[in-house]
PDB file of C-alpha atoms and ligand atoms in Angstrom:
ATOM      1  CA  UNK A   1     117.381 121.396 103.313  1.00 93.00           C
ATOM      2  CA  UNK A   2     114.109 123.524 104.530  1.00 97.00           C
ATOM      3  CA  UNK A   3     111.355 121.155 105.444  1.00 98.00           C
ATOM      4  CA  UNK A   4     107.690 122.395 105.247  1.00 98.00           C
ATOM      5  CA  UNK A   5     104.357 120.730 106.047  1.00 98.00           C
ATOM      6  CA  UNK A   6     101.331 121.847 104.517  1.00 98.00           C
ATOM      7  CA  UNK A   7      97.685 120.511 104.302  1.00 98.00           C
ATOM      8  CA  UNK A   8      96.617 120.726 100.866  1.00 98.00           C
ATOM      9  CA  UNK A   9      95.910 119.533  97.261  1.00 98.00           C
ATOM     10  CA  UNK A  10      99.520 118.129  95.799  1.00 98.00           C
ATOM     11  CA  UNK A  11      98.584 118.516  91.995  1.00 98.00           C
ATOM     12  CA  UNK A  12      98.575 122.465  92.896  1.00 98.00           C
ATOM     13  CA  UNK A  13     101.857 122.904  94.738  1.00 98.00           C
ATOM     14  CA  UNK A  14     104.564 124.778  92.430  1.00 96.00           C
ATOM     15  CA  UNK A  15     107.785 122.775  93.220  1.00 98.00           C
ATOM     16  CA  UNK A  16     110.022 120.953  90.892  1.00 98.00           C
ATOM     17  CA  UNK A  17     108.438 117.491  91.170  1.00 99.00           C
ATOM     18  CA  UNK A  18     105.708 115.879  93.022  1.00 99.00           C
ATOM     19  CA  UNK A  19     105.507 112.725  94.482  1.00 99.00           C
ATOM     20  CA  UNK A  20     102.422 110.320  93.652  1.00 99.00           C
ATOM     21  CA  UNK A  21     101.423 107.283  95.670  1.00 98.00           C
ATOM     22  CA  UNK A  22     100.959 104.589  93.160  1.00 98.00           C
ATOM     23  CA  UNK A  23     100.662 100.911  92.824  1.00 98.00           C
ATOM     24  CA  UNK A  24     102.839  98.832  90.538  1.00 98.00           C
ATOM     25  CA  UNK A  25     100.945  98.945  87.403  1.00 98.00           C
ATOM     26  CA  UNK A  26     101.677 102.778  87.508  1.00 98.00           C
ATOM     27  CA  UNK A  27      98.566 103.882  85.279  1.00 98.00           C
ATOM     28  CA  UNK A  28      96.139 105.622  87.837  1.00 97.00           C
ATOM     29  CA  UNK A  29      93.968 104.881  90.334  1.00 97.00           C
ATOM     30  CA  UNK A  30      91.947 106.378  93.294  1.00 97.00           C
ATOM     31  CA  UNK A  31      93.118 108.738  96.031  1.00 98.00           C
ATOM     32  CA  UNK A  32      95.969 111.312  95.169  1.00 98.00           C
ATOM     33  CA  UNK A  33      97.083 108.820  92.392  1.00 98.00           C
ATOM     34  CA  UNK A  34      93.765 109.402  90.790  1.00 98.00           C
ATOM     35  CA  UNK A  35      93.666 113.550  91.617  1.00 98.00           C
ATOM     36  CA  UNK A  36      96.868 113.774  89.974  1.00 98.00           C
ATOM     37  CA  UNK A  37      96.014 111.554  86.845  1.00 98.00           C
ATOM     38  CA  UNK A  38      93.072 114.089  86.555  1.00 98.00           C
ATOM     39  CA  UNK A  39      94.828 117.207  86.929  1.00 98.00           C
ATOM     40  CA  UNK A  40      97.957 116.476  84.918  1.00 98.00           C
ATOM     41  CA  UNK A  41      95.714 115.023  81.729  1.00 98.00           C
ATOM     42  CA  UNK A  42      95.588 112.321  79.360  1.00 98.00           C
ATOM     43  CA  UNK A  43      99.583 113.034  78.588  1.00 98.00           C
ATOM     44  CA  UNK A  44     100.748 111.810  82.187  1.00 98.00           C
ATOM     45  CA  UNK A  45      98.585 108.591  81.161  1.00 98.00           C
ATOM     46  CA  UNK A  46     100.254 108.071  78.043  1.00 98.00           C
ATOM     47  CA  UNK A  47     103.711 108.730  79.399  1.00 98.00           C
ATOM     48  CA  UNK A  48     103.465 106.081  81.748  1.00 98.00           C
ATOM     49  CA  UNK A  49     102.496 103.811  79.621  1.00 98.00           C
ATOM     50  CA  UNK A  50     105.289 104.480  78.073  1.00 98.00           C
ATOM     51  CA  UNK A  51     107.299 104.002  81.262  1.00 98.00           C
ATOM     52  CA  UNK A  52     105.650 100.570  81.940  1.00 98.00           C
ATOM     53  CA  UNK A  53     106.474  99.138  78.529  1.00 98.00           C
ATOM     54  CA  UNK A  54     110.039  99.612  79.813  1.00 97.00           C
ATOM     55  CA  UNK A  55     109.781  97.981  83.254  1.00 98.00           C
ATOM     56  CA  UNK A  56     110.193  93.929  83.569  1.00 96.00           C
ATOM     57  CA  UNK A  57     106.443  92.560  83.269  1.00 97.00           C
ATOM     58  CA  UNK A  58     105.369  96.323  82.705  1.00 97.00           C
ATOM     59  CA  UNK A  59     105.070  96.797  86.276  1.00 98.00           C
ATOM     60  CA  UNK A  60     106.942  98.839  88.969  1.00 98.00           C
ATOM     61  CA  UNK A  61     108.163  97.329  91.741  1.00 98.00           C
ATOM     62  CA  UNK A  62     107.502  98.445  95.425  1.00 98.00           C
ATOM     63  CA  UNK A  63     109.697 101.366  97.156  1.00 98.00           C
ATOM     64  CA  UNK A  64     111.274 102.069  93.786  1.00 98.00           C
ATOM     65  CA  UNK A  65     110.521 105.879  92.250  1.00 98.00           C
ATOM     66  CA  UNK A  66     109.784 106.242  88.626  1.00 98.00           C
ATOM     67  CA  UNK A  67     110.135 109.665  86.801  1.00 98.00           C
ATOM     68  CA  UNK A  68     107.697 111.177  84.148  1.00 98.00           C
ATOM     69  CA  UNK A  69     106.758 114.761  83.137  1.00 98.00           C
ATOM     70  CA  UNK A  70     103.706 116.534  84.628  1.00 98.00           C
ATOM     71  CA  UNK A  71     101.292 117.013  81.472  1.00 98.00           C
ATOM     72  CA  UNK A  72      99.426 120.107  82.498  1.00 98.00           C
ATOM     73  CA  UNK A  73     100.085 120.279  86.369  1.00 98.00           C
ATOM     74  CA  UNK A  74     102.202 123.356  87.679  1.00 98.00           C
ATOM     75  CA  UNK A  75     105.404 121.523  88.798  1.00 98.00           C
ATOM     76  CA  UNK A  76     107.961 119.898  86.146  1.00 98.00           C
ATOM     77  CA  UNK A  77     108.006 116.375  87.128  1.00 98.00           C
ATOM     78  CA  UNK A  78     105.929 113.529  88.853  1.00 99.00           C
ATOM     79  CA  UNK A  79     107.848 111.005  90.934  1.00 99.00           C
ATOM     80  CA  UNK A  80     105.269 107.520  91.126  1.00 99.00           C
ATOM     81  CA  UNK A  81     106.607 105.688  93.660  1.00 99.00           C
ATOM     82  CA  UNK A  82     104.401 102.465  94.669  1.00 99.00           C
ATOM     83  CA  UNK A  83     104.076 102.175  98.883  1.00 98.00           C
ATOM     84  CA  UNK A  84     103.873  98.947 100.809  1.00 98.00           C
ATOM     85  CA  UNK A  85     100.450  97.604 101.852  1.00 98.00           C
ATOM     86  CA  UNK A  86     100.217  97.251 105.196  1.00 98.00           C
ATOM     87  CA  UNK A  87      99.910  94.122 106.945  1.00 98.00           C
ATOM     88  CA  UNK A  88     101.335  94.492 110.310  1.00 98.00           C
ATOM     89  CA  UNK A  89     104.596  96.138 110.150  1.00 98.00           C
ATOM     90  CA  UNK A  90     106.639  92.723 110.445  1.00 98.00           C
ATOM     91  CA  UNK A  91     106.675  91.834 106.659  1.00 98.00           C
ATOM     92  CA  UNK A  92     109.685  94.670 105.236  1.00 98.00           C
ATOM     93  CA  UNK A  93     106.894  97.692 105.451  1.00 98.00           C
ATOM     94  CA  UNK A  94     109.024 100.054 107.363  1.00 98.00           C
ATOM     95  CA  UNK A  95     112.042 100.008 105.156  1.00 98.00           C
ATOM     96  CA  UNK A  96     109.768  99.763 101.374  1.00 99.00           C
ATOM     97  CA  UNK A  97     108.386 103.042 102.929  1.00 99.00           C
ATOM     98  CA  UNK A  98     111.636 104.587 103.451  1.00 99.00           C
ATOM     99  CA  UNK A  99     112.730 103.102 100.127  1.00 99.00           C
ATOM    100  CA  UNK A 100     110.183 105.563  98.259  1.00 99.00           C
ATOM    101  CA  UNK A 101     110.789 108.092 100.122  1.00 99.00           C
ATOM    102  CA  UNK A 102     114.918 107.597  99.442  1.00 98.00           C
ATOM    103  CA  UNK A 103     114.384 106.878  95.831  1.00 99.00           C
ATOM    104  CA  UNK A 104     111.855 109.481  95.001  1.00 99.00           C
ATOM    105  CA  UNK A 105     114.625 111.952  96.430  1.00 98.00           C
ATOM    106  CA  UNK A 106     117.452 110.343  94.208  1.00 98.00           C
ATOM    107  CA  UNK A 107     115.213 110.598  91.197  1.00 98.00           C
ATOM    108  CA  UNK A 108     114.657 114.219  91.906  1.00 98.00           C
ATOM    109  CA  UNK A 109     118.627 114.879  92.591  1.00 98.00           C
ATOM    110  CA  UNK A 110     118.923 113.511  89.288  1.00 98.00           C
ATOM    111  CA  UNK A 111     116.995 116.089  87.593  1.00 98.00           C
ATOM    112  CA  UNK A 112     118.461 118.717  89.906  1.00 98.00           C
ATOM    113  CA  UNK A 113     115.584 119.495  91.375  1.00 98.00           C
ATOM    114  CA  UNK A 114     115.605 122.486  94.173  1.00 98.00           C
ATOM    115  CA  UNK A 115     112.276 121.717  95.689  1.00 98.00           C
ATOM    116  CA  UNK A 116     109.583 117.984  96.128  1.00 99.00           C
ATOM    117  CA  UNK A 117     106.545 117.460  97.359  1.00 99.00           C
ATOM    118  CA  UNK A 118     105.251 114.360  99.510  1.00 99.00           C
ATOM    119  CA  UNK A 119     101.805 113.146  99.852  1.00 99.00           C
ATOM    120  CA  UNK A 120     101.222 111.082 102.670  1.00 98.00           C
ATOM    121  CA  UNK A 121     102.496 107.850 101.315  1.00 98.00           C
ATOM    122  CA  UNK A 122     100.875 104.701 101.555  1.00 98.00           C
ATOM    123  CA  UNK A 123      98.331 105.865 104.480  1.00 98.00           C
ATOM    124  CA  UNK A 124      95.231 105.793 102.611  1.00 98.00           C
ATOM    125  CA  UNK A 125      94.269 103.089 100.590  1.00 97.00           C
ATOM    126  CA  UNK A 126      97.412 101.166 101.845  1.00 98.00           C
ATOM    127  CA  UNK A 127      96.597 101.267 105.515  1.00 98.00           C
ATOM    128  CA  UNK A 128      99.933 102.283 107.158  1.00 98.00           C
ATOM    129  CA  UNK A 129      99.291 104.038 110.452  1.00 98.00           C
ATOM    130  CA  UNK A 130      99.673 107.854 110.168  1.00 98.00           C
ATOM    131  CA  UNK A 131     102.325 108.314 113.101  1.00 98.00           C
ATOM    132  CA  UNK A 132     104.235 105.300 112.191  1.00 98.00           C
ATOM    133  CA  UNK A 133     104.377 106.365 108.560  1.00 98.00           C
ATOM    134  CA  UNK A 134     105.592 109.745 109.425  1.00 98.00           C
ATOM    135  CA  UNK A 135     107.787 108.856 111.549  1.00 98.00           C
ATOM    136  CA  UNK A 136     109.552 107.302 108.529  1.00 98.00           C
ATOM    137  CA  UNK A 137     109.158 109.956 106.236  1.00 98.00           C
ATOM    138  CA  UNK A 138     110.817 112.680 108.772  1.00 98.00           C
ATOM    139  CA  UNK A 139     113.472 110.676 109.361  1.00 98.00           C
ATOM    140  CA  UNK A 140     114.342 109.533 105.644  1.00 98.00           C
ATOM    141  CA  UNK A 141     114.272 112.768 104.843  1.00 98.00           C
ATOM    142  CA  UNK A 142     116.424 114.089 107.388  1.00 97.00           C
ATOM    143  CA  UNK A 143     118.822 111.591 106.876  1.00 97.00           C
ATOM    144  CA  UNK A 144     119.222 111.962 102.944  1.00 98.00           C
ATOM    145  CA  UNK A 145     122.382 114.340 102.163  1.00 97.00           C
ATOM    146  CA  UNK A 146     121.136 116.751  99.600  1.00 97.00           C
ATOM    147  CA  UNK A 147     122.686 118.303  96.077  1.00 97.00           C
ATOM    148  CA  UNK A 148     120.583 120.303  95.101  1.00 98.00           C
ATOM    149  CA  UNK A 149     117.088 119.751  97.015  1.00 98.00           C
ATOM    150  CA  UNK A 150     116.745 122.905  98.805  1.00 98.00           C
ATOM    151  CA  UNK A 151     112.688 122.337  99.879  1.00 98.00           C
ATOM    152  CA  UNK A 152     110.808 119.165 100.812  1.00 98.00           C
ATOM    153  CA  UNK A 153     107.192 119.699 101.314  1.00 98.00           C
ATOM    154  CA  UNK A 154     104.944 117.250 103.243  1.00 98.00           C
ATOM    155  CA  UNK A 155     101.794 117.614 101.237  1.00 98.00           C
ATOM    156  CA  UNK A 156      99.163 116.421 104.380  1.00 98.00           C
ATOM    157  CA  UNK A 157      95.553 116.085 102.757  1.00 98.00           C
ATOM    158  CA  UNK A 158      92.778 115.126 106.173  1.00 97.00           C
ATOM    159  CA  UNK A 159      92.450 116.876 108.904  1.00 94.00           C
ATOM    160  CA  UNK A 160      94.898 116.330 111.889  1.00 96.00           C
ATOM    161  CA  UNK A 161      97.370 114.723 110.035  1.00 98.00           C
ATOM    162  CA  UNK A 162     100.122 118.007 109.654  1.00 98.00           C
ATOM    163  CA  UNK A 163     100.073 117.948 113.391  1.00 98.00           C
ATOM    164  CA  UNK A 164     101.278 114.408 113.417  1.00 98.00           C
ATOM    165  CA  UNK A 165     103.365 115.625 111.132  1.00 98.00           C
ATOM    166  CA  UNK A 166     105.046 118.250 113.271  1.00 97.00           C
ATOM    167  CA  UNK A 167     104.884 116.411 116.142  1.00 96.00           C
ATOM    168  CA  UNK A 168     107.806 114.682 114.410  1.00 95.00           C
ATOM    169  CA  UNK A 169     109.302 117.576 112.933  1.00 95.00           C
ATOM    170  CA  UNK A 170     109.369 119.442 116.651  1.00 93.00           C
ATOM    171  CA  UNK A 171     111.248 116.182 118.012  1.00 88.00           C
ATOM    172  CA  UNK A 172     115.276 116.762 117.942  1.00 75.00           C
ATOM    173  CA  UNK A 173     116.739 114.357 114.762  1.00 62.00           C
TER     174      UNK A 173
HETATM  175  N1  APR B   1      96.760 115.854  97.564  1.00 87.82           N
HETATM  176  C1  APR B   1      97.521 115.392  98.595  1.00 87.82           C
HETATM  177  N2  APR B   1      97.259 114.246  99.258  1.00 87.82           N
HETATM  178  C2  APR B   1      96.150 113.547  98.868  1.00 87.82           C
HETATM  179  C3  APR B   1      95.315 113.955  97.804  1.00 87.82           C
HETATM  180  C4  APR B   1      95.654 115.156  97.143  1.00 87.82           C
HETATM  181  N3  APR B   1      94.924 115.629  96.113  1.00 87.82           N
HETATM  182  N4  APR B   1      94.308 113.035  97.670  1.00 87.82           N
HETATM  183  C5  APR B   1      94.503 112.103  98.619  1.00 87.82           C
HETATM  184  N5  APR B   1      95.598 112.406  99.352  1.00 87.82           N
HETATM  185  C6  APR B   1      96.171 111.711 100.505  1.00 87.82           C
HETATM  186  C7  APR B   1      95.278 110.762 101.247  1.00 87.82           C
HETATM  187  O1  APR B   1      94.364 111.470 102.055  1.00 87.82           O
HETATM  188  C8  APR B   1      96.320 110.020 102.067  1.00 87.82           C
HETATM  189  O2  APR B   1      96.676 110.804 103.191  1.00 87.82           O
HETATM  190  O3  APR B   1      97.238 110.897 100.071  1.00 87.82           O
HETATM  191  C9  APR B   1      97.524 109.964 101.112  1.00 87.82           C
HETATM  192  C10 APR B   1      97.771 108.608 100.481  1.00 87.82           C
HETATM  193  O4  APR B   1      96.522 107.945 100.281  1.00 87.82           O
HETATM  194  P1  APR B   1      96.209 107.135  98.913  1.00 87.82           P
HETATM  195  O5  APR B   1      96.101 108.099  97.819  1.00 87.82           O
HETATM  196  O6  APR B   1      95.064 106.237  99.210  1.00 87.82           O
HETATM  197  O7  APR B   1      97.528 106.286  98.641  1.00 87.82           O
HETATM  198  P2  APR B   1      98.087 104.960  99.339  1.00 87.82           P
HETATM  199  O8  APR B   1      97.558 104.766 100.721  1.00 87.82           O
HETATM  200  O9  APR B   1      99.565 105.031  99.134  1.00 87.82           O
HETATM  201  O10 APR B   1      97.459 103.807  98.432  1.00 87.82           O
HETATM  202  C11 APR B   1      97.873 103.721  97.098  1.00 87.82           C
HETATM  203  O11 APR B   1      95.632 103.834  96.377  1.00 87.82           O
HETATM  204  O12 APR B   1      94.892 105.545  95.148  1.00 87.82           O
HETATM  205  C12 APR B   1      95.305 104.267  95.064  1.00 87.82           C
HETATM  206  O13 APR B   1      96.277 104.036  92.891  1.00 87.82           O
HETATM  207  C13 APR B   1      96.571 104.150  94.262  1.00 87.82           C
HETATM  208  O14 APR B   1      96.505 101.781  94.309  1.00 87.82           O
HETATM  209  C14 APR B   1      97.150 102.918  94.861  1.00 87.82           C
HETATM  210  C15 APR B   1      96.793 103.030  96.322  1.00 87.82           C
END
């Protein structure tokens, strides 16, 4: 499995599914949550309302991956996968941020998807530290045993975080 890192807008990336940081209720929000909402259109909204009406008290649940379509964005699917807020690293953040990373690959397998594309989960909004989060990413990745995934992309979005990035890329797995 090739793995890129790019600095760049997610919602225009042509791979088979993209990978949105959400929060449990799954219906939008701010940061590249609310960028993809705006580029995919008001039928991403509706399908995940659909989604949520499916999902015990109509919420997702942290580290798990949820699949809809894309509405009008240039990939096929959108993978929301809800990261852990962190507190201080010693209340189960490291492995819920490994968990969507896992999951969001296992939903993609399942639609036999050759290529994904990874924001910088949970590193905004959520306040996980940058190195420490991509530390986890690299190394989930790495360790996941592809199908059909040919292509992960790390999607970076402010400046200086691709070369955190390949700092962890450059290091021997
Ligand atoms: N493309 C790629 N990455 C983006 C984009 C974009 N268009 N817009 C923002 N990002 C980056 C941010 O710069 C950050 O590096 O995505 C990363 C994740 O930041 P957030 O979007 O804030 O997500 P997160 O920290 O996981 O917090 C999730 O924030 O936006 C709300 O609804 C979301 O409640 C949820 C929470």
């Amino acid at each position: 499995m090739n793995i890129e890192v790019v600095t760049g807008n997610i919602t225009t990336l042509e791979v088979d599914a993209i990978v949105n940081a959400a929060n449990c209720g799954l219906l939008g929000g701010g940061g590249v949550d609310g960028a993809i909402h705006r580029a995919a259109g008001k039928e991403l909204y509706e399908e995940c309302l659909k989604l949520v009406e499916g999902l015990p008290e109509h919420r997702g649940t942290t580290g798990q991956a949820y699949l809809t379509g894309a509405g009008r964005l240039p990939c096929k699917f959108v993978i929301h996968t809800p990261g852990p807020v962190y507190r201080d690293g010693e209340h189960g953040e490291p492995q819920l941020l490994a968990n969507c990373y896992e999951n969001s690959l296992r939903r993609a397998e399942e639609m036999k998807c050759s290529s994904i594309a990874f924001p910088c989960i949970s590193t905004g909004v959520y306040g996980y530290p940058k190195e420490a989060a991509a530390e986890i990413a690299i190394r989930t990745v790495r360790s996941f045993s592809p199908v059909t995934l040919e292509k992960v992309v790390f999607c970076c979005f402010e400046p200086g975080d691709e070369e955190i990035y390949r700092k962890f890329l450059n290091k021997k797995s």
